């Protein structure tokens, strides 16, 4: 349980300290730089289950060339990450918040954000105009993370700005959920016009 992670972190706090933040700092200082970078990358993902394939993709785009699995195991052992099922992970919201603070201290912060966004763009481009049920099922776990790229990390999407919105729209329209697709269409137009100063309906270009 994620609650167990917090409980373990609390127990690890030194006698004069209390709270998750203090215990988190103790664990963070014990991590090698590679594990710190991986943890920081994981903080970019949404508060939802994270498929390992997405982590690998984001790490590749971020040019992280160390042993991801070994460092992932360290994060799990340190109670900074939970393995839900095989190759699916999640970061607790408070831990994620603390990791995001550490991310901003890294020299590679922008590179990690760009890598994350590139991975999400790749996911979006793999969602066809009319996805099958199998394709919808395959994309489902990525959807919250696609939404994170679209709403939080637009500044790192560069020329691929519209793609996360396009992917989200296709995902919901493919299920006949037009009401859920519409806000993403509207946000796509708004973001494109704000970034590019365009009146062209960018959604139609994708």
mmCIF file of C-alpha atoms in Angstrom:
data_model
loop_
_atom_site.group_PDB
_atom_site.id
_atom_site.type_symbol
_atom_site.label_atom_id
_atom_site.label_comp_id
_atom_site.label_asym_id
_atom_site.label_seq_id
_atom_site.Cartn_x
_atom_site.Cartn_y
_atom_site.Cartn_z
ATOM 1 C CA UNK A 1 0.000 0.000 0.000
ATOM 2 C CA UNK A 2 1.132 3.557 -0.683
ATOM 3 C CA UNK A 3 0.274 4.382 2.918
ATOM 4 C CA UNK A 4 2.951 1.892 3.958
ATOM 5 C CA UNK A 5 5.549 3.919 2.077
ATOM 6 C CA UNK A 6 4.704 6.988 4.113
ATOM 7 C CA UNK A 7 4.692 4.972 7.323
ATOM 8 C CA UNK A 8 8.140 3.587 6.570
ATOM 9 C CA UNK A 9 9.446 7.034 5.721
ATOM 10 C CA UNK A 10 8.113 8.357 9.002
ATOM 11 C CA UNK A 11 9.922 5.588 10.903
ATOM 12 C CA UNK A 12 13.172 6.462 9.174
ATOM 13 C CA UNK A 13 13.108 10.077 10.375
ATOM 14 C CA UNK A 14 15.814 10.892 12.933
ATOM 15 C CA UNK A 15 14.897 11.445 16.575
ATOM 16 C CA UNK A 16 14.737 15.249 16.369
ATOM 17 C CA UNK A 17 12.798 15.330 13.110
ATOM 18 C CA UNK A 18 9.315 14.352 12.069
ATOM 19 C CA UNK A 19 7.313 14.144 8.910
ATOM 20 C CA UNK A 20 7.732 12.744 5.464
ATOM 21 C CA UNK A 21 9.872 15.661 4.258
ATOM 22 C CA UNK A 22 12.596 14.952 6.816
ATOM 23 C CA UNK A 23 12.614 11.229 6.103
ATOM 24 C CA UNK A 24 12.528 11.899 2.379
ATOM 25 C CA UNK A 25 15.628 14.072 2.649
ATOM 26 C CA UNK A 26 17.468 11.284 4.472
ATOM 27 C CA UNK A 27 16.599 8.824 1.733
ATOM 28 C CA UNK A 28 17.444 11.287 -1.016
ATOM 29 C CA UNK A 29 20.934 11.891 0.330
ATOM 30 C CA UNK A 30 21.580 8.146 0.264
ATOM 31 C CA UNK A 31 20.771 7.853 -3.436
ATOM 32 C CA UNK A 32 23.386 7.734 -6.162
ATOM 33 C CA UNK A 33 23.079 10.461 -8.838
ATOM 34 C CA UNK A 34 21.593 7.971 -11.311
ATOM 35 C CA UNK A 35 18.799 7.007 -8.913
ATOM 36 C CA UNK A 36 18.153 10.677 -8.206
ATOM 37 C CA UNK A 37 17.761 11.385 -11.917
ATOM 38 C CA UNK A 38 15.375 8.467 -12.370
ATOM 39 C CA UNK A 39 13.333 9.553 -9.351
ATOM 40 C CA UNK A 40 13.171 13.077 -10.737
ATOM 41 C CA UNK A 41 12.009 11.758 -14.096
ATOM 42 C CA UNK A 42 9.296 9.718 -12.383
ATOM 43 C CA UNK A 43 8.031 12.870 -10.669
ATOM 44 C CA UNK A 44 6.974 14.217 -14.066
ATOM 45 C CA UNK A 45 4.394 11.483 -14.508
ATOM 46 C CA UNK A 46 0.814 12.014 -13.389
ATOM 47 C CA UNK A 47 -0.556 10.697 -10.091
ATOM 48 C CA UNK A 48 -1.553 7.419 -11.689
ATOM 49 C CA UNK A 49 -0.064 3.990 -12.398
ATOM 50 C CA UNK A 50 3.047 4.317 -14.564
ATOM 51 C CA UNK A 51 3.813 1.584 -17.116
ATOM 52 C CA UNK A 52 7.512 0.758 -17.154
ATOM 53 C CA UNK A 53 7.544 1.029 -20.949
ATOM 54 C CA UNK A 54 6.746 4.745 -20.616
ATOM 55 C CA UNK A 55 9.577 5.202 -18.133
ATOM 56 C CA UNK A 56 11.990 3.513 -20.533
ATOM 57 C CA UNK A 57 10.800 5.693 -23.395
ATOM 58 C CA UNK A 58 11.091 8.928 -21.406
ATOM 59 C CA UNK A 59 14.525 7.885 -20.134
ATOM 60 C CA UNK A 60 15.690 7.144 -23.667
ATOM 61 C CA UNK A 61 14.525 10.523 -24.958
ATOM 62 C CA UNK A 62 16.228 12.103 -21.932
ATOM 63 C CA UNK A 63 19.512 10.337 -22.790
ATOM 64 C CA UNK A 64 19.682 8.455 -19.482
ATOM 65 C CA UNK A 65 22.109 5.647 -20.208
ATOM 66 C CA UNK A 66 22.424 3.890 -16.859
ATOM 67 C CA UNK A 67 20.726 0.718 -15.612
ATOM 68 C CA UNK A 68 17.121 1.823 -15.150
ATOM 69 C CA UNK A 69 15.842 -1.368 -13.559
ATOM 70 C CA UNK A 70 18.591 -1.506 -10.958
ATOM 71 C CA UNK A 71 17.956 2.090 -9.944
ATOM 72 C CA UNK A 72 14.215 1.506 -9.953
ATOM 73 C CA UNK A 73 14.740 -1.315 -7.471
ATOM 74 C CA UNK A 74 16.680 1.074 -5.243
ATOM 75 C CA UNK A 75 13.796 3.558 -5.276
ATOM 76 C CA UNK A 76 11.354 0.813 -4.325
ATOM 77 C CA UNK A 77 13.644 -0.334 -1.507
ATOM 78 C CA UNK A 78 13.876 3.251 -0.276
ATOM 79 C CA UNK A 79 10.078 3.573 -0.230
ATOM 80 C CA UNK A 80 10.170 6.364 -2.802
ATOM 81 C CA UNK A 81 8.309 4.284 -5.369
ATOM 82 C CA UNK A 82 5.735 1.512 -5.211
ATOM 83 C CA UNK A 83 5.502 -1.403 -7.623
ATOM 84 C CA UNK A 84 1.772 -2.023 -8.071
ATOM 85 C CA UNK A 85 2.117 -5.063 -10.302
ATOM 86 C CA UNK A 86 4.954 -6.270 -12.474
ATOM 87 C CA UNK A 87 6.287 -3.371 -14.565
ATOM 88 C CA UNK A 88 3.718 -0.890 -13.264
ATOM 89 C CA UNK A 89 4.661 1.686 -10.642
ATOM 90 C CA UNK A 90 3.253 4.654 -8.773
ATOM 91 C CA UNK A 91 4.630 7.577 -6.782
ATOM 92 C CA UNK A 92 2.695 8.848 -3.756
ATOM 93 C CA UNK A 93 1.458 12.417 -4.151
ATOM 94 C CA UNK A 94 3.539 13.848 -1.285
ATOM 95 C CA UNK A 95 6.669 12.026 -2.426
ATOM 96 C CA UNK A 96 6.030 13.228 -5.970
ATOM 97 C CA UNK A 97 5.822 16.796 -4.727
ATOM 98 C CA UNK A 98 9.154 16.463 -2.952
ATOM 99 C CA UNK A 99 10.747 14.817 -5.978
ATOM 100 C CA UNK A 100 9.561 17.649 -8.199
ATOM 101 C CA UNK A 101 11.335 20.086 -5.908
ATOM 102 C CA UNK A 102 14.526 18.056 -6.290
ATOM 103 C CA UNK A 103 14.022 17.948 -10.051
ATOM 104 C CA UNK A 104 14.293 21.721 -10.260
ATOM 105 C CA UNK A 105 17.725 21.536 -8.626
ATOM 106 C CA UNK A 106 19.089 19.240 -11.327
ATOM 107 C CA UNK A 107 21.127 20.619 -14.205
ATOM 108 C CA UNK A 108 19.276 18.126 -16.416
ATOM 109 C CA UNK A 109 15.783 19.297 -15.406
ATOM 110 C CA UNK A 110 14.887 20.731 -18.815
ATOM 111 C CA UNK A 111 16.308 17.706 -20.596
ATOM 112 C CA UNK A 112 14.177 15.383 -18.458
ATOM 113 C CA UNK A 113 11.061 17.440 -19.135
ATOM 114 C CA UNK A 114 11.721 17.454 -22.872
ATOM 115 C CA UNK A 115 12.362 13.719 -22.800
ATOM 116 C CA UNK A 116 9.119 13.108 -20.933
ATOM 117 C CA UNK A 117 7.194 15.194 -23.442
ATOM 118 C CA UNK A 118 8.816 13.459 -26.409
ATOM 119 C CA UNK A 119 7.802 10.102 -24.964
ATOM 120 C CA UNK A 120 4.215 11.310 -24.582
ATOM 121 C CA UNK A 121 4.188 12.665 -28.130
ATOM 122 C CA UNK A 122 5.290 9.234 -29.354
ATOM 123 C CA UNK A 123 2.362 7.678 -27.472
ATOM 124 C CA UNK A 124 -0.058 10.203 -28.963
ATOM 125 C CA UNK A 125 1.163 9.577 -32.499
ATOM 126 C CA UNK A 126 0.536 5.854 -32.035
ATOM 127 C CA UNK A 127 -3.172 6.434 -31.349
ATOM 128 C CA UNK A 128 -4.932 6.197 -34.743
ATOM 129 C CA UNK A 129 -7.915 8.231 -35.912
ATOM 130 C CA UNK A 130 -10.237 5.329 -35.190
ATOM 131 C CA UNK A 131 -8.566 3.156 -32.544
ATOM 132 C CA UNK A 132 -9.681 -0.411 -32.050
ATOM 133 C CA UNK A 133 -10.683 -1.739 -28.655
ATOM 134 C CA UNK A 134 -7.264 -3.349 -28.363
ATOM 135 C CA UNK A 135 -5.509 -0.077 -29.179
ATOM 136 C CA UNK A 136 -7.693 1.775 -26.675
ATOM 137 C CA UNK A 137 -6.820 -0.775 -23.995
ATOM 138 C CA UNK A 138 -3.117 -0.468 -24.802
ATOM 139 C CA UNK A 139 -3.242 3.326 -24.495
ATOM 140 C CA UNK A 140 -5.398 3.533 -21.365
ATOM 141 C CA UNK A 141 -2.609 3.598 -18.767
ATOM 142 C CA UNK A 142 -0.766 6.288 -20.717
ATOM 143 C CA UNK A 143 -3.718 8.693 -20.866
ATOM 144 C CA UNK A 144 -3.193 10.455 -17.483
ATOM 145 C CA UNK A 145 0.464 11.006 -18.374
ATOM 146 C CA UNK A 146 -0.476 12.311 -21.806
ATOM 147 C CA UNK A 147 -2.779 14.766 -20.073
ATOM 148 C CA UNK A 148 0.084 15.864 -17.829
ATOM 149 C CA UNK A 149 2.226 16.688 -20.857
ATOM 150 C CA UNK A 150 -0.635 18.601 -22.470
ATOM 151 C CA UNK A 151 -1.517 20.697 -19.439
ATOM 152 C CA UNK A 152 1.606 21.048 -17.304
ATOM 153 C CA UNK A 153 4.577 20.756 -19.645
ATOM 154 C CA UNK A 154 3.447 22.621 -22.770
ATOM 155 C CA UNK A 155 6.599 24.743 -22.711
ATOM 156 C CA UNK A 156 8.680 21.634 -23.439
ATOM 157 C CA UNK A 157 6.564 20.370 -26.344
ATOM 158 C CA UNK A 158 8.141 22.722 -28.934
ATOM 159 C CA UNK A 159 6.921 21.840 -32.436
ATOM 160 C CA UNK A 160 4.859 18.922 -31.136
ATOM 161 C CA UNK A 161 2.537 21.113 -29.082
ATOM 162 C CA UNK A 162 -0.715 19.780 -30.520
ATOM 163 C CA UNK A 163 0.083 16.068 -30.398
ATOM 164 C CA UNK A 164 -0.837 15.238 -26.789
ATOM 165 C CA UNK A 165 -4.202 16.947 -27.344
ATOM 166 C CA UNK A 166 -4.687 15.076 -30.607
ATOM 167 C CA UNK A 167 -3.939 11.749 -28.954
ATOM 168 C CA UNK A 168 -6.322 12.435 -26.078
ATOM 169 C CA UNK A 169 -9.075 13.471 -28.462
ATOM 170 C CA UNK A 170 -8.655 10.361 -30.587
ATOM 171 C CA UNK A 171 -8.629 8.149 -27.510
ATOM 172 C CA UNK A 172 -11.973 9.436 -26.253
ATOM 173 C CA UNK A 173 -13.619 9.794 -29.653
ATOM 174 C CA UNK A 174 -12.634 6.229 -30.448
ATOM 175 C CA UNK A 175 -14.873 5.176 -27.567
ATOM 176 C CA UNK A 176 -17.698 7.469 -28.599
ATOM 177 C CA UNK A 177 -16.965 9.728 -25.613
ATOM 178 C CA UNK A 178 -17.238 12.966 -27.552
ATOM 179 C CA UNK A 179 -18.045 14.986 -24.438
ATOM 180 C CA UNK A 180 -14.669 13.981 -22.977
ATOM 181 C CA UNK A 181 -12.871 14.622 -26.256
ATOM 182 C CA UNK A 182 -14.290 18.125 -26.739
ATOM 183 C CA UNK A 183 -12.332 19.862 -23.927
ATOM 184 C CA UNK A 184 -9.084 18.521 -25.383
ATOM 185 C CA UNK A 185 -10.042 19.820 -28.834
ATOM 186 C CA UNK A 186 -10.762 23.227 -27.359
ATOM 187 C CA UNK A 187 -7.545 23.277 -25.339
ATOM 188 C CA UNK A 188 -5.630 22.264 -28.454
ATOM 189 C CA UNK A 189 -6.939 25.266 -30.364
ATOM 190 C CA UNK A 190 -6.351 27.595 -27.446
ATOM 191 C CA UNK A 191 -2.786 26.410 -26.853
ATOM 192 C CA UNK A 192 -1.906 26.561 -30.555
ATOM 193 C CA UNK A 193 -3.277 30.066 -30.944
ATOM 194 C CA UNK A 194 -1.512 31.260 -27.817
ATOM 195 C CA UNK A 195 1.801 29.731 -28.857
ATOM 196 C CA UNK A 196 1.663 30.368 -32.587
ATOM 197 C CA UNK A 197 -0.797 33.208 -32.937
ATOM 198 C CA UNK A 198 -2.778 31.178 -35.428
ATOM 199 C CA UNK A 199 -6.461 31.152 -36.303
ATOM 200 C CA UNK A 200 -6.120 27.884 -38.196
ATOM 201 C CA UNK A 201 -8.046 25.038 -36.529
ATOM 202 C CA UNK A 202 -4.931 23.054 -35.657
ATOM 203 C CA UNK A 203 -6.960 20.020 -34.674
ATOM 204 C CA UNK A 204 -7.887 19.528 -38.310
ATOM 205 C CA UNK A 205 -4.229 19.488 -39.283
ATOM 206 C CA UNK A 206 -3.389 16.454 -37.161
#
